[in-house]
PDB file of C-alpha atoms in Angstrom:
ATOM      1  CA  MET A   1       7.548  26.277  -2.095  1.00 47.00           C
ATOM      2  CA  SER A   2       8.594  29.309  -4.028  1.00 50.00           C
ATOM      3  CA  GLN A   3      12.215  30.393  -4.193  1.00 56.00           C
ATOM      4  CA  ASP A   4      11.855  32.772  -1.234  1.00 57.00           C
ATOM      5  CA  GLY A   5      10.106  30.095   0.852  1.00 62.00           C
ATOM      6  CA  ASP A   6       7.069  32.238   1.713  1.00 74.00           C
ATOM      7  CA  GLY A   7       5.069  32.427  -1.514  1.00 83.00           C
ATOM      8  CA  ILE A   8       3.086  30.002  -3.568  1.00 85.00           C
ATOM      9  CA  ASP A   9       4.897  27.646  -5.900  1.00 87.00           C
ATOM     10  CA  LEU A  10       3.267  28.493  -9.193  1.00 84.00           C
ATOM     11  CA  ASP A  11       4.281  25.145 -10.687  1.00 84.00           C
ATOM     12  CA  THR A  12       2.135  23.280  -8.150  1.00 85.00           C
ATOM     13  CA  SER A  13      -0.561  25.840  -7.283  1.00 91.00           C
ATOM     14  CA  LEU A  14      -3.982  24.569  -8.314  1.00 92.00           C
ATOM     15  CA  GLY A  15      -5.425  28.090  -8.030  1.00 91.00           C
ATOM     16  CA  TYR A  16      -2.794  29.467 -10.389  1.00 93.00           C
ATOM     17  CA  LEU A  17      -3.371  26.639 -12.867  1.00 93.00           C
ATOM     18  CA  LEU A  18      -7.141  27.231 -12.768  1.00 94.00           C
ATOM     19  CA  LYS A  19      -6.545  30.926 -13.484  1.00 94.00           C
ATOM     20  CA  GLU A  20      -4.219  30.019 -16.353  1.00 95.00           C
ATOM     21  CA  ALA A  21      -6.807  27.604 -17.767  1.00 95.00           C
ATOM     22  CA  ALA A  22      -9.568  30.233 -17.438  1.00 95.00           C
ATOM     23  CA  SER A  23      -7.392  32.784 -19.200  1.00 97.00           C
ATOM     24  CA  ALA A  24      -6.576  30.379 -22.044  1.00 97.00           C
ATOM     25  CA  LEU A  25     -10.257  29.436 -22.373  1.00 97.00           C
ATOM     26  CA  ARG A  26     -11.303  33.092 -22.459  1.00 97.00           C
ATOM     27  CA  ALA A  27      -8.705  33.949 -25.118  1.00 98.00           C
ATOM     28  CA  SER A  28      -9.789  30.992 -27.268  1.00 98.00           C
ATOM     29  CA  MET A  29     -13.469  31.881 -26.921  1.00 98.00           C
ATOM     30  CA  GLU A  30     -12.799  35.539 -27.749  1.00 98.00           C
ATOM     31  CA  ALA A  31     -10.892  34.458 -30.856  1.00 98.00           C
ATOM     32  CA  VAL A  32     -13.807  32.412 -32.237  1.00 98.00           C
ATOM     33  CA  LEU A  33     -16.515  34.891 -31.212  1.00 98.00           C
ATOM     34  CA  ARG A  34     -14.798  38.025 -32.568  1.00 98.00           C
ATOM     35  CA  PRO A  35     -15.448  37.151 -36.258  1.00 98.00           C
ATOM     36  CA  LEU A  36     -19.127  36.738 -35.340  1.00 97.00           C
ATOM     37  CA  GLY A  37     -19.180  40.253 -33.896  1.00 96.00           C
ATOM     38  CA  MET A  38     -19.639  38.953 -30.360  1.00 96.00           C
ATOM     39  CA  THR A  39     -17.949  39.140 -27.005  1.00 96.00           C
ATOM     40  CA  ILE A  40     -18.070  36.427 -24.358  1.00 96.00           C
ATOM     41  CA  THR A  41     -20.612  38.476 -22.401  1.00 96.00           C
ATOM     42  CA  HIS A  42     -22.742  38.886 -25.541  1.00 96.00           C
ATOM     43  CA  TYR A  43     -22.643  35.127 -26.142  1.00 97.00           C
ATOM     44  CA  SER A  44     -23.332  34.359 -22.459  1.00 96.00           C
ATOM     45  CA  CYS A  45     -26.362  36.636 -22.482  1.00 96.00           C
ATOM     46  CA  LEU A  46     -27.851  34.959 -25.561  1.00 97.00           C
ATOM     47  CA  GLU A  47     -27.140  31.482 -24.154  1.00 97.00           C
ATOM     48  CA  LEU A  48     -28.762  32.346 -20.828  1.00 96.00           C
ATOM     49  CA  LEU A  49     -31.853  33.690 -22.604  1.00 96.00           C
ATOM     50  CA  ALA A  50     -32.109  30.574 -24.771  1.00 96.00           C
ATOM     51  CA  GLN A  51     -32.056  28.371 -21.695  1.00 95.00           C
ATOM     52  CA  ARG A  52     -34.098  30.644 -19.411  1.00 93.00           C
ATOM     53  CA  PRO A  53     -36.370  32.936 -21.447  1.00 90.00           C
ATOM     54  CA  GLY A  54     -37.655  36.009 -19.657  1.00 87.00           C
ATOM     55  CA  LEU A  55     -34.685  36.676 -17.377  1.00 89.00           C
ATOM     56  CA  SER A  56     -34.353  40.210 -16.062  1.00 87.00           C
ATOM     57  CA  ASN A  57     -31.339  42.484 -16.477  1.00 89.00           C
ATOM     58  CA  SER A  58     -30.163  41.647 -12.939  1.00 91.00           C
ATOM     59  CA  GLU A  59     -30.506  37.904 -13.477  1.00 92.00           C
ATOM     60  CA  LEU A  60     -28.622  38.104 -16.767  1.00 94.00           C
ATOM     61  CA  ALA A  61     -25.862  40.198 -15.166  1.00 95.00           C
ATOM     62  CA  ARG A  62     -25.388  37.624 -12.392  1.00 95.00           C
ATOM     63  CA  GLY A  63     -25.365  34.760 -14.913  1.00 95.00           C
ATOM     64  CA  ALA A  64     -22.813  36.476 -17.161  1.00 95.00           C
ATOM     65  CA  PHE A  65     -20.632  37.719 -14.248  1.00 94.00           C
ATOM     66  CA  VAL A  66     -20.959  41.413 -15.124  1.00 96.00           C
ATOM     67  CA  THR A  67     -22.525  44.457 -13.476  1.00 96.00           C
ATOM     68  CA  ARG A  68     -26.170  45.357 -14.022  1.00 95.00           C
ATOM     69  CA  GLN A  69     -25.022  48.536 -15.747  1.00 96.00           C
ATOM     70  CA  SER A  70     -22.843  46.608 -18.214  1.00 96.00           C
ATOM     71  CA  MET A  71     -25.676  44.174 -18.918  1.00 95.00           C
ATOM     72  CA  ASN A  72     -28.128  47.025 -19.458  1.00 93.00           C
ATOM     73  CA  VAL A  73     -25.805  48.580 -22.064  1.00 96.00           C
ATOM     74  CA  LEU A  74     -25.457  45.186 -23.785  1.00 96.00           C
ATOM     75  CA  LEU A  75     -29.204  44.566 -23.735  1.00 95.00           C
ATOM     76  CA  GLN A  76     -29.849  47.943 -25.338  1.00 94.00           C
ATOM     77  CA  ALA A  77     -27.392  47.050 -28.117  1.00 96.00           C
ATOM     78  CA  LEU A  78     -28.935  43.582 -28.548  1.00 96.00           C
ATOM     79  CA  GLU A  79     -32.370  45.142 -28.728  1.00 95.00           C
ATOM     80  CA  ARG A  80     -31.190  47.608 -31.401  1.00 96.00           C
ATOM     81  CA  ASP A  81     -29.665  44.841 -33.511  1.00 95.00           C
ATOM     82  CA  GLY A  82     -32.810  42.727 -33.241  1.00 96.00           C
ATOM     83  CA  SER A  83     -31.370  39.881 -31.155  1.00 96.00           C
ATOM     84  CA  VAL A  84     -33.668  40.385 -28.154  1.00 95.00           C
ATOM     85  CA  THR A  85     -36.957  41.977 -27.227  1.00 93.00           C
ATOM     86  CA  ARG A  86     -37.923  43.464 -23.886  1.00 86.00           C
ATOM     87  CA  ALA A  87     -41.375  44.357 -22.666  1.00 78.00           C
ATOM     88  CA  ALA A  88     -42.128  48.082 -22.728  1.00 74.00           C
ATOM     89  CA  ALA A  89     -43.464  47.832 -19.180  1.00 68.00           C
ATOM     90  CA  ALA A  90     -42.671  45.410 -16.388  1.00 63.00           C
ATOM     91  CA  PRO A  91     -45.456  42.873 -15.790  1.00 65.00           C
ATOM     92  CA  VAL A  92     -44.568  42.875 -12.075  1.00 68.00           C
ATOM     93  CA  GLY A  93     -42.214  45.205 -10.214  1.00 66.00           C
ATOM     94  CA  LYS A  94     -39.516  46.957 -12.242  1.00 65.00           C
ATOM     95  CA  ALA A  95     -37.851  44.014 -14.014  1.00 70.00           C
ATOM     96  CA  LEU A  96     -38.253  43.921 -17.792  1.00 70.00           C
ATOM     97  CA  PRO A  97     -38.199  40.296 -18.987  1.00 83.00           C
ATOM     98  CA  THR A  98     -35.983  39.726 -22.028  1.00 90.00           C
ATOM     99  CA  ARG A  99     -36.503  37.174 -24.803  1.00 91.00           C
ATOM    100  CA  LEU A 100     -34.490  36.053 -27.814  1.00 95.00           C
ATOM    101  CA  THR A 101     -35.796  36.850 -31.267  1.00 96.00           C
ATOM    102  CA  ASP A 102     -35.429  34.538 -34.253  1.00 97.00           C
ATOM    103  CA  ALA A 103     -32.409  36.628 -35.323  1.00 97.00           C
ATOM    104  CA  GLY A 104     -30.935  36.221 -31.828  1.00 97.00           C
ATOM    105  CA  ARG A 105     -31.409  32.436 -32.006  1.00 97.00           C
ATOM    106  CA  THR A 106     -29.654  32.365 -35.398  1.00 97.00           C
ATOM    107  CA  ARG A 107     -26.702  34.374 -34.028  1.00 97.00           C
ATOM    108  CA  LEU A 108     -26.587  32.170 -30.963  1.00 98.00           C
ATOM    109  CA  ALA A 109     -26.474  28.978 -33.057  1.00 98.00           C
ATOM    110  CA  ALA A 110     -23.330  30.169 -34.854  1.00 97.00           C
ATOM    111  CA  ALA A 111     -21.701  31.262 -31.594  1.00 98.00           C
ATOM    112  CA  THR A 112     -22.607  28.015 -29.830  1.00 98.00           C
ATOM    113  CA  ALA A 113     -20.979  25.970 -32.592  1.00 98.00           C
ATOM    114  CA  ALA A 114     -17.821  28.090 -32.336  1.00 98.00           C
ATOM    115  CA  VAL A 115     -17.670  27.843 -28.540  1.00 98.00           C
ATOM    116  CA  ARG A 116     -18.394  24.113 -28.632  1.00 97.00           C
ATOM    117  CA  GLY A 117     -15.355  23.729 -30.906  1.00 97.00           C
ATOM    118  CA  VAL A 118     -13.196  25.458 -28.287  1.00 98.00           C
ATOM    119  CA  GLU A 119     -14.492  23.156 -25.560  1.00 96.00           C
ATOM    120  CA  VAL A 120     -13.915  20.061 -27.704  1.00 96.00           C
ATOM    121  CA  ARG A 121     -10.309  21.206 -28.264  1.00 96.00           C
ATOM    122  CA  MET A 122      -9.862  21.900 -24.533  1.00 96.00           C
ATOM    123  CA  LEU A 123     -11.081  18.421 -23.590  1.00 96.00           C
ATOM    124  CA  ASP A 124      -9.247  16.590 -26.382  1.00 95.00           C
ATOM    125  CA  GLY A 125      -7.419  13.607 -24.965  1.00 93.00           C
ATOM    126  CA  LEU A 126      -9.611  13.259 -21.879  1.00 96.00           C
ATOM    127  CA  THR A 127     -11.715  10.157 -21.436  1.00 97.00           C
ATOM    128  CA  ALA A 128     -15.408  10.354 -20.553  1.00 96.00           C
ATOM    129  CA  GLU A 129     -14.424   9.380 -17.006  1.00 97.00           C
ATOM    130  CA  ASP A 130     -11.802  12.155 -16.872  1.00 97.00           C
ATOM    131  CA  ARG A 131     -14.404  14.681 -18.009  1.00 96.00           C
ATOM    132  CA  ALA A 132     -16.941  13.514 -15.428  1.00 96.00           C
ATOM    133  CA  GLU A 133     -14.300  13.676 -12.686  1.00 97.00           C
ATOM    134  CA  ALA A 134     -13.182  17.159 -13.768  1.00 95.00           C
ATOM    135  CA  LEU A 135     -16.794  18.379 -13.595  1.00 95.00           C
ATOM    136  CA  ARG A 136     -17.236  16.828 -10.166  1.00 96.00           C
ATOM    137  CA  LEU A 137     -14.031  18.350  -8.828  1.00 95.00           C
ATOM    138  CA  LEU A 138     -14.667  21.818 -10.246  1.00 94.00           C
ATOM    139  CA  ARG A 139     -18.238  21.862  -8.880  1.00 95.00           C
ATOM    140  CA  SER A 140     -16.911  20.820  -5.489  1.00 95.00           C
ATOM    141  CA  MET A 141     -14.319  23.627  -5.540  1.00 93.00           C
ATOM    142  CA  VAL A 142     -16.909  26.244  -6.482  1.00 92.00           C
ATOM    143  CA  ARG A 143     -19.284  24.998  -3.793  1.00 95.00           C
ATOM    144  CA  ALA A 144     -16.555  25.055  -1.139  1.00 93.00           C
ATOM    145  CA  LEU A 145     -15.539  28.610  -2.023  1.00 92.00           C
ATOM    146  CA  ARG A 146     -19.105  29.909  -2.173  1.00 90.00           C
ATOM    147  CA  THR A 147     -20.259  28.268   1.047  1.00 91.00           C
ATOM    148  CA  GLY A 148     -17.019  28.645   2.962  1.00 80.00           C
ATOM    149  CA  SER A 149     -17.044  24.928   3.715  1.00 62.00           C
ATOM    150  CA  GLY A 150     -13.949  22.830   3.935  1.00 55.00           C
ATOM    151  CA  PRO A 151     -10.750  23.128   5.932  1.00 56.00           C
ATOM    152  CA  ARG A 152      -9.072  26.500   6.084  1.00 57.00           C
ATOM    153  CA  ASP A 153      -5.341  27.019   5.952  1.00 48.00           C
ATOM    154  CA  ALA A 154      -4.785  23.305   5.472  1.00 48.00           C
ATOM    155  CA  PRO A 155      -1.516  22.413   3.802  1.00 47.00           C
ATOM    156  CA  MET A 156      -1.876  21.295   0.192  1.00 48.00           C
ATOM    157  CA  GLU A 157      -0.501  17.958  -0.823  1.00 45.00           C
ATOM    158  CA  THR A 158       1.657  17.914  -3.914  1.00 40.00           C
TER     159      THR A 158
END
């Protein structure tokens, strides 16, 4: 318990620790991407397009956890710098599919190497089994929060 007895004990709160880890990961990723002239959203967009060519603005926004408006601004900048191309007209509906260019793939390769270095540092000291268990647990937490499954207001064991 916290000192006042009603709050969350930050030393034992898994949610607080996850937020702290996410913040540290974000800061480390920003530090390695900044010299490449990229933000995390910029990198995420390029990575999503490499893995799923032809995604629309809305799909990219969801995948990068930003608004459609923010993604549209980024895509315009990426198009200007030659990293992506978008069709002049939508093949179906209003969505303009986006694809990486060769220049975008080159930029992504440098960013991926930098981000991979951050992840290697983050996981240093964990065994393969620890890593597999961490993935399993984190996926389970995300699934429970997104689906609303699992016990509510259950006391946490410490």
